[in-house]
Amino acid sequence: MPMKALGSAAAVLCAAFVAATVQAAEALPDLGPAQPFALATAAGGRLALAELRGKVVLLAFIYTGCTDVCLTETAKMVTIQNRLGADFADKVHFLSVTMDPEADTGDALAAYARRFGARAQGWTFLTGTTDEVRRVARNYGVAFRKGSGTEVEHNTLASIIDAAGELRVQYMGVEFDPDEMLADLRGLVREGAGH
């Protein structure tokens, strides 16, 4: 194949790849406006979801005493954080809300974040009263209740909110593919840059 034809074929393939990537992001449904909330940060401040407008937000629910799914979900989020590179913090922000606000003090949440290597610039751990946290969780499809001892019984659901404040996709359980979530986050970053 002549060089000119090879270059043309490569350009067509590249354009098809870019179009498919953009189309995948456009294929994410718009599930409606993300429910507003404001909770206390592990550092002692307060953060409202509205303050993150302009960034793509990944919202997850954890508790520091969890011995299984929360650990897996947080570890996958750290992998995604690292793979986002320069987009992390600048264009994408992670929120982890505790489901055990009585036990998860600011210090406990900060230690949990350090344990996993969650970067404070771009990842906020949130808490509040049990009623506040329960209301936020319910608005995002998460149910939890205190079990025996330190256990919290809960489902696992992570939500992605786009830069315009619209809920776009939810991942059930911890079996989600980090590559798929990463592609969805990047696609929404590109989508936000186009508006």
C-alpha atoms as an extended CHARMM CRD file, in Angstrom:
* protein
*
       195  EXT
         1         1  MET       CA              0.0000000000        0.0000000000        0.0000000000  PROA      1               0.0000000000
         2         2  PRO       CA              1.4830000000        3.3910000000       -0.9670000000  PROA      2               0.0000000000
         3         3  MET       CA              2.4030000000        5.7700000000        1.8880000000  PROA      3               0.0000000000
         4         4  LYS       CA             -0.2440000000        8.3200000000        0.9090000000  PROA      4               0.0000000000
         5         5  ALA       CA             -2.9960000000        5.6650000000        0.9980000000  PROA      5               0.0000000000
         6         6  LEU       CA             -1.6630000000        4.3390000000        4.3070000000  PROA      6               0.0000000000
         7         7  GLY       CA             -1.7550000000        7.8470000000        5.7830000000  PROA      7               0.0000000000
         8         8  SER       CA             -5.3130000000        8.3490000000        4.5300000000  PROA      8               0.0000000000
         9         9  ALA       CA             -6.4130000000        5.0140000000        6.0020000000  PROA      9               0.0000000000
        10        10  ALA       CA             -4.8350000000        5.9200000000        9.3440000000  PROA      10              0.0000000000
        11        11  ALA       CA             -6.6130000000        9.2940000000        9.3260000000  PROA      11              0.0000000000
        12        12  VAL       CA             -9.9690000000        7.6150000000        8.6180000000  PROA      12              0.0000000000
        13        13  LEU       CA             -9.4110000000        5.0840000000       11.4120000000  PROA      13              0.0000000000
        14        14  CYS       CA             -8.3950000000        7.8520000000       13.8140000000  PROA      14              0.0000000000
        15        15  ALA       CA            -11.4910000000        9.9010000000       12.9460000000  PROA      15              0.0000000000
        16        16  ALA       CA            -13.7160000000        6.8320000000       13.4010000000  PROA      16              0.0000000000
        17        17  PHE       CA            -12.1710000000        6.1690000000       16.8190000000  PROA      17              0.0000000000
        18        18  VAL       CA            -12.7030000000        9.7720000000       17.9450000000  PROA      18              0.0000000000
        19        19  ALA       CA            -16.2910000000        9.7360000000       16.6510000000  PROA      19              0.0000000000
        20        20  ALA       CA            -17.0060000000        6.4500000000       18.4490000000  PROA      20              0.0000000000
        21        21  THR       CA            -15.5310000000        7.8080000000       21.6830000000  PROA      21              0.0000000000
        22        22  VAL       CA            -17.5770000000       11.0100000000       21.5110000000  PROA      22              0.0000000000
        23        23  GLN       CA            -20.6930000000        9.0390000000       20.5660000000  PROA      23              0.0000000000
        24        24  ALA       CA            -20.1910000000        6.7610000000       23.6040000000  PROA      24              0.0000000000
        25        25  ALA       CA            -20.2150000000        9.7980000000       25.9060000000  PROA      25              0.0000000000
        26        26  GLU       CA            -23.2920000000       11.1730000000       24.1380000000  PROA      26              0.0000000000
        27        27  ALA       CA            -24.9880000000        7.8140000000       24.6430000000  PROA      27              0.0000000000
        28        28  LEU       CA            -25.0240000000        8.3250000000       28.4160000000  PROA      28              0.0000000000
        29        29  PRO       CA            -28.5770000000        9.0780000000       29.4430000000  PROA      29              0.0000000000
        30        30  ASP       CA            -29.5970000000       12.2820000000       31.1680000000  PROA      30              0.0000000000
        31        31  LEU       CA            -31.3120000000       11.0410000000       34.3240000000  PROA      31              0.0000000000
        32        32  GLY       CA            -32.3930000000       14.5190000000       35.3890000000  PROA      32              0.0000000000
        33        33  PRO       CA            -30.9720000000       17.1100000000       37.7610000000  PROA      33              0.0000000000
        34        34  ALA       CA            -28.7260000000       15.7440000000       40.4950000000  PROA      34              0.0000000000
        35        35  GLN       CA            -30.3410000000       16.2250000000       43.8910000000  PROA      35              0.0000000000
        36        36  PRO       CA            -28.6580000000       19.1290000000       45.7230000000  PROA      36              0.0000000000
        37        37  PHE       CA            -26.9990000000       18.6090000000       49.0810000000  PROA      37              0.0000000000
        38        38  ALA       CA            -24.4550000000       20.0990000000       51.4520000000  PROA      38              0.0000000000
        39        39  LEU       CA            -22.5040000000       18.0600000000       53.9960000000  PROA      39              0.0000000000
        40        40  ALA       CA            -19.5790000000       18.5310000000       56.3660000000  PROA      40              0.0000000000
        41        41  THR       CA            -16.1040000000       17.7580000000       55.0560000000  PROA      41              0.0000000000
        42        42  ALA       CA            -13.6030000000       15.6040000000       56.9240000000  PROA      42              0.0000000000
        43        43  ALA       CA            -11.5250000000       18.7860000000       57.3200000000  PROA      43              0.0000000000
        44        44  GLY       CA            -14.3480000000       20.4990000000       59.2090000000  PROA      44              0.0000000000
        45        45  GLY       CA            -15.7550000000       22.7320000000       56.4840000000  PROA      45              0.0000000000
        46        46  ARG       CA            -18.9500000000       22.3510000000       54.5290000000  PROA      46              0.0000000000
        47        47  LEU       CA            -19.3180000000       21.5170000000       50.8370000000  PROA      47              0.0000000000
        48        48  ALA       CA            -22.4050000000       21.8660000000       48.6610000000  PROA      48              0.0000000000
        49        49  LEU       CA            -22.6930000000       19.8510000000       45.4690000000  PROA      49              0.0000000000
        50        50  ALA       CA            -23.4900000000       23.1120000000       43.6470000000  PROA      50              0.0000000000
        51        51  GLU       CA            -19.9510000000       24.3500000000       44.4300000000  PROA      51              0.0000000000
        52        52  LEU       CA            -18.6180000000       21.6810000000       42.0760000000  PROA      52              0.0000000000
        53        53  ARG       CA            -20.6480000000       22.8720000000       39.0770000000  PROA      53              0.0000000000
        54        54  GLY       CA            -18.3510000000       22.9250000000       36.0650000000  PROA      54              0.0000000000
        55        55  LYS       CA            -16.6880000000       19.6510000000       37.1010000000  PROA      55              0.0000000000
        56        56  VAL       CA            -17.7350000000       16.0580000000       36.5390000000  PROA      56              0.0000000000
        57        57  VAL       CA            -18.4800000000       14.4930000000       39.9380000000  PROA      57              0.0000000000
        58        58  LEU       CA            -18.2200000000       10.8480000000       40.9850000000  PROA      58              0.0000000000
        59        59  LEU       CA            -20.3220000000       10.2910000000       44.1250000000  PROA      59              0.0000000000
        60        60  ALA       CA            -19.9280000000        7.1460000000       46.2390000000  PROA      60              0.0000000000
        61        61  PHE       CA            -20.9780000000        6.0010000000       49.7130000000  PROA      61              0.0000000000
        62        62  ILE       CA            -18.5650000000        4.2310000000       52.0690000000  PROA      62              0.0000000000
        63        63  TYR       CA            -17.7830000000        3.7750000000       55.7430000000  PROA      63              0.0000000000
        64        64  THR       CA            -14.3480000000        3.3580000000       57.2640000000  PROA      64              0.0000000000
        65        65  GLY       CA            -15.1900000000        0.2070000000       59.2300000000  PROA      65              0.0000000000
        66        66  CYS       CA            -16.2890000000       -1.6380000000       56.0860000000  PROA      66              0.0000000000
        67        67  THR       CA            -14.3320000000       -4.8130000000       55.4440000000  PROA      67              0.0000000000
        68        68  ASP       CA            -15.4180000000       -5.6660000000       51.9160000000  PROA      68              0.0000000000
        69        69  VAL       CA            -17.2420000000       -3.7220000000       49.1810000000  PROA      69              0.0000000000
        70        70  CYS       CA            -16.2840000000       -0.2050000000       50.3320000000  PROA      70              0.0000000000
        71        71  LEU       CA            -12.6250000000       -1.2000000000       50.1660000000  PROA      71              0.0000000000
        72        72  THR       CA            -13.0000000000       -2.5760000000       46.6480000000  PROA      72              0.0000000000
        73        73  GLU       CA            -14.9500000000        0.4640000000       45.4420000000  PROA      73              0.0000000000
        74        74  THR       CA            -12.4600000000        2.9280000000       46.9620000000  PROA      74              0.0000000000
        75        75  ALA       CA             -9.4810000000        1.0200000000       45.5190000000  PROA      75              0.0000000000
        76        76  LYS       CA            -11.0600000000        1.1440000000       42.0420000000  PROA      76              0.0000000000
        77        77  MET       CA            -11.7180000000        4.8630000000       42.4670000000  PROA      77              0.0000000000
        78        78  VAL       CA             -8.0440000000        5.4110000000       43.3690000000  PROA      78              0.0000000000
        79        79  THR       CA             -7.0330000000        3.5740000000       40.1920000000  PROA      79              0.0000000000
        80        80  ILE       CA             -9.3390000000        5.8440000000       38.1840000000  PROA      80              0.0000000000
        81        81  GLN       CA             -8.0260000000        8.9190000000       40.0490000000  PROA      81              0.0000000000
        82        82  ASN       CA             -4.4850000000        8.0040000000       39.0330000000  PROA      82              0.0000000000
        83        83  ARG       CA             -5.4110000000        7.2780000000       35.4130000000  PROA      83              0.0000000000
        84        84  LEU       CA             -7.2690000000       10.5880000000       35.0130000000  PROA      84              0.0000000000
        85        85  GLY       CA             -3.9580000000       12.4270000000       35.2820000000  PROA      85              0.0000000000
        86        86  ALA       CA             -4.2970000000       16.1970000000       34.8730000000  PROA      86              0.0000000000
        87        87  ASP       CA             -8.0940000000       15.9850000000       34.5570000000  PROA      87              0.0000000000
        88        88  PHE       CA             -8.3660000000       14.8240000000       38.1760000000  PROA      88              0.0000000000
        89        89  ALA       CA             -9.1160000000       17.7560000000       40.5010000000  PROA      89              0.0000000000
        90        90  ASP       CA             -9.1480000000       20.2350000000       37.6140000000  PROA      90              0.0000000000
        91        91  LYS       CA            -12.1080000000       18.7340000000       35.7400000000  PROA      91              0.0000000000
        92        92  VAL       CA            -13.2360000000       15.7420000000       37.8250000000  PROA      92              0.0000000000
        93        93  HSD       CA            -14.0020000000       15.6410000000       41.5550000000  PROA      93              0.0000000000
        94        94  PHE       CA            -14.7160000000       12.5800000000       43.6930000000  PROA      94              0.0000000000
        95        95  LEU       CA            -17.0260000000       12.6300000000       46.7120000000  PROA      95              0.0000000000
        96        96  SER       CA            -17.1590000000        9.8100000000       49.2570000000  PROA      96              0.0000000000
        97        97  VAL       CA            -19.9680000000       10.0860000000       51.8090000000  PROA      97              0.0000000000
        98        98  THR       CA            -19.7890000000        8.0330000000       54.9930000000  PROA      98              0.0000000000
        99        99  MET       CA            -22.7600000000        5.8550000000       55.8910000000  PROA      99              0.0000000000
       100       100  ASP       CA            -21.5890000000        5.7160000000       59.5130000000  PROA      100             0.0000000000
       101       101  PRO       CA            -21.3650000000        9.3660000000       60.5510000000  PROA      101             0.0000000000
       102       102  GLU       CA            -21.4140000000        8.5230000000       64.2580000000  PROA      102             0.0000000000
       103       103  ALA       CA            -18.1860000000        6.5170000000       64.0260000000  PROA      103             0.0000000000
       104       104  ASP       CA            -16.5210000000        8.1970000000       61.0560000000  PROA      104             0.0000000000
       105       105  THR       CA            -15.0670000000       11.3610000000       62.5170000000  PROA      105             0.0000000000
       106       106  GLY       CA            -13.1050000000       13.7810000000       60.3690000000  PROA      106             0.0000000000
       107       107  ASP       CA             -9.8910000000       12.1390000000       61.5780000000  PROA      107             0.0000000000
       108       108  ALA       CA            -11.1910000000        8.6500000000       60.7310000000  PROA      108             0.0000000000
       109       109  LEU       CA            -12.1850000000        9.7560000000       57.2210000000  PROA      109             0.0000000000
       110       110  ALA       CA             -8.8240000000       11.4960000000       56.7040000000  PROA      110             0.0000000000
       111       111  ALA       CA             -6.9800000000        8.3300000000       57.8040000000  PROA      111             0.0000000000
       112       112  TYR       CA             -9.1090000000        6.2340000000       55.4130000000  PROA      112             0.0000000000
       113       113  ALA       CA             -8.2790000000        8.6230000000       52.5550000000  PROA      113             0.0000000000
       114       114  ARG       CA             -4.5410000000        8.4670000000       53.3550000000  PROA      114             0.0000000000
       115       115  ARG       CA             -4.6570000000        4.6730000000       53.6160000000  PROA      115             0.0000000000
       116       116  PHE       CA             -5.8780000000        4.4380000000       50.0260000000  PROA      116             0.0000000000
       117       117  GLY       CA             -3.8600000000        7.3030000000       48.5660000000  PROA      117             0.0000000000
       118       118  ALA       CA             -6.8980000000        9.4540000000       47.7910000000  PROA      118             0.0000000000
       119       119  ARG       CA             -5.6310000000       12.8920000000       46.7930000000  PROA      119             0.0000000000
       120       120  ALA       CA             -7.1740000000       15.6800000000       48.8860000000  PROA      120             0.0000000000
       121       121  GLN       CA             -7.0250000000       17.9840000000       45.8780000000  PROA      121             0.0000000000
       122       122  GLY       CA             -9.9520000000       16.5410000000       43.9510000000  PROA      122             0.0000000000
       123       123  TRP       CA            -11.4300000000       14.0670000000       46.4340000000  PROA      123             0.0000000000
       124       124  THR       CA            -13.5780000000       15.1290000000       49.3810000000  PROA      124             0.0000000000
       125       125  PHE       CA            -14.7930000000       12.8340000000       52.1470000000  PROA      125             0.0000000000
       126       126  LEU       CA            -18.1190000000       13.9610000000       53.5790000000  PROA      126             0.0000000000
       127       127  THR       CA            -20.1630000000       13.3780000000       56.7070000000  PROA      127             0.0000000000
       128       128  GLY       CA            -23.1100000000       14.9040000000       58.5320000000  PROA      128             0.0000000000
       129       129  THR       CA            -25.8380000000       13.8950000000       60.9030000000  PROA      129             0.0000000000
       130       130  THR       CA            -27.3190000000       10.4610000000       60.3270000000  PROA      130             0.0000000000
       131       131  ASP       CA            -30.5050000000       12.1080000000       59.0330000000  PROA      131             0.0000000000
       132       132  GLU       CA            -28.5830000000       14.3580000000       56.6050000000  PROA      132             0.0000000000
       133       133  VAL       CA            -26.5300000000       11.4690000000       55.2490000000  PROA      133             0.0000000000
       134       134  ARG       CA            -29.5650000000        9.1850000000       54.9950000000  PROA      134             0.0000000000
       135       135  ARG       CA            -31.4560000000       11.8470000000       52.9980000000  PROA      135             0.0000000000
       136       136  VAL       CA            -28.5540000000       12.2890000000       50.5490000000  PROA      136             0.0000000000
       137       137  ALA       CA            -28.0920000000        8.5270000000       50.2360000000  PROA      137             0.0000000000
       138       138  ARG       CA            -31.8010000000        7.9640000000       49.6030000000  PROA      138             0.0000000000
       139       139  ASN       CA            -31.8100000000       10.6580000000       46.9000000000  PROA      139             0.0000000000
       140       140  TYR       CA            -29.0800000000        8.7100000000       45.0900000000  PROA      140             0.0000000000
       141       141  GLY       CA            -30.5940000000        5.2350000000       45.5140000000  PROA      141             0.0000000000
       142       142  VAL       CA            -28.4780000000        4.0950000000       48.4600000000  PROA      142             0.0000000000
       143       143  ALA       CA            -30.0390000000        2.5210000000       51.5450000000  PROA      143             0.0000000000
       144       144  PHE       CA            -28.1670000000        1.6900000000       54.7260000000  PROA      144             0.0000000000
       145       145  ARG       CA            -28.7780000000        0.7300000000       58.3280000000  PROA      145             0.0000000000
       146       146  LYS       CA            -26.6250000000       -0.0100000000       61.3180000000  PROA      146             0.0000000000
       147       147  GLY       CA            -26.1500000000       -3.7340000000       61.7730000000  PROA      147             0.0000000000
       148       148  SER       CA            -24.6130000000       -5.5590000000       64.6950000000  PROA      148             0.0000000000
       149       149  GLY       CA            -21.4470000000       -4.1070000000       66.1870000000  PROA      149             0.0000000000
       150       150  THR       CA            -19.7070000000       -1.7790000000       63.7510000000  PROA      150             0.0000000000
       151       151  GLU       CA            -21.3220000000       -3.2350000000       60.6370000000  PROA      151             0.0000000000
       152       152  VAL       CA            -23.4370000000       -1.0780000000       58.3480000000  PROA      152             0.0000000000
       153       153  GLU       CA            -25.7060000000       -2.9810000000       55.9800000000  PROA      153             0.0000000000
       154       154  HSD       CA            -25.9540000000       -1.2000000000       52.6320000000  PROA      154             0.0000000000
       155       155  ASN       CA            -26.2480000000       -1.4650000000       48.8970000000  PROA      155             0.0000000000
       156       156  THR       CA            -23.5070000000       -0.0560000000       46.6790000000  PROA      156             0.0000000000
       157       157  LEU       CA            -24.2810000000        2.5190000000       44.0250000000  PROA      157             0.0000000000
       158       158  ALA       CA            -21.9010000000        5.1210000000       42.5750000000  PROA      158             0.0000000000
       159       159  SER       CA            -23.2540000000        8.0810000000       40.5970000000  PROA      159             0.0000000000
       160       160  ILE       CA            -21.6890000000       10.3100000000       37.9620000000  PROA      160             0.0000000000
       161       161  ILE       CA            -22.9470000000       13.8880000000       37.7500000000  PROA      161             0.0000000000
       162       162  ASP       CA            -21.9570000000       15.9660000000       34.7440000000  PROA      162             0.0000000000
       163       163  ALA       CA            -20.5010000000       19.4810000000       34.7810000000  PROA      163             0.0000000000
       164       164  ALA       CA            -23.9860000000       20.9810000000       34.3210000000  PROA      164             0.0000000000
       165       165  GLY       CA            -25.2830000000       19.2220000000       37.4510000000  PROA      165             0.0000000000
       166       166  GLU       CA            -27.2080000000       16.4520000000       35.6780000000  PROA      166             0.0000000000
       167       167  LEU       CA            -27.1710000000       12.8670000000       36.9400000000  PROA      167             0.0000000000
       168       168  ARG       CA            -25.8880000000       10.8320000000       34.0010000000  PROA      168             0.0000000000
       169       169  VAL       CA            -25.1360000000        7.2690000000       35.0470000000  PROA      169             0.0000000000
       170       170  GLN       CA            -25.1100000000        5.0370000000       38.1150000000  PROA      170             0.0000000000
       171       171  TYR       CA            -22.9700000000        1.9530000000       38.6950000000  PROA      171             0.0000000000
       172       172  MET       CA            -24.4870000000       -0.7590000000       40.8730000000  PROA      172             0.0000000000
       173       173  GLY       CA            -22.2090000000       -2.8770000000       43.0240000000  PROA      173             0.0000000000
       174       174  VAL       CA            -18.4460000000       -3.0770000000       42.9190000000  PROA      174             0.0000000000
       175       175  GLU       CA            -18.1860000000       -5.2650000000       39.8470000000  PROA      175             0.0000000000
       176       176  PHE       CA            -18.1200000000       -2.1890000000       37.5980000000  PROA      176             0.0000000000
       177       177  ASP       CA            -15.3550000000       -2.0000000000       35.0410000000  PROA      177             0.0000000000
       178       178  PRO       CA            -12.9390000000        0.8210000000       35.9770000000  PROA      178             0.0000000000
       179       179  ASP       CA            -12.0970000000        1.2540000000       32.2720000000  PROA      179             0.0000000000
       180       180  GLU       CA            -15.7700000000        1.8710000000       31.4810000000  PROA      180             0.0000000000
       181       181  MET       CA            -16.1440000000        4.3320000000       34.3580000000  PROA      181             0.0000000000
       182       182  LEU       CA            -12.9550000000        6.1090000000       33.2970000000  PROA      182             0.0000000000
       183       183  ALA       CA            -14.2420000000        6.3500000000       29.7090000000  PROA      183             0.0000000000
       184       184  ASP       CA            -17.5640000000        7.7520000000       30.9650000000  PROA      184             0.0000000000
       185       185  LEU       CA            -15.7860000000       10.3630000000       33.1050000000  PROA      185             0.0000000000
       186       186  ARG       CA            -13.4950000000       11.3920000000       30.2380000000  PROA      186             0.0000000000
       187       187  GLY       CA            -16.4090000000       11.4910000000       27.8090000000  PROA      187             0.0000000000
       188       188  LEU       CA            -18.3410000000       13.8070000000       30.1210000000  PROA      188             0.0000000000
       189       189  VAL       CA            -15.2690000000       16.0290000000       30.5490000000  PROA      189             0.0000000000
       190       190  ARG       CA            -15.0810000000       16.3420000000       26.7380000000  PROA      190             0.0000000000
       191       191  GLU       CA            -18.8320000000       16.9080000000       26.5520000000  PROA      191             0.0000000000
       192       192  GLY       CA            -18.5840000000       19.6900000000       29.1500000000  PROA      192             0.0000000000
       193       193  ALA       CA            -15.7310000000       21.3270000000       27.2470000000  PROA      193             0.0000000000
       194       194  GLY       CA            -17.9190000000       21.4640000000       24.1380000000  PROA      194             0.0000000000
       195       195  HSD       CA            -20.6220000000       23.5780000000       25.8110000000  PROA      195             0.0000000000
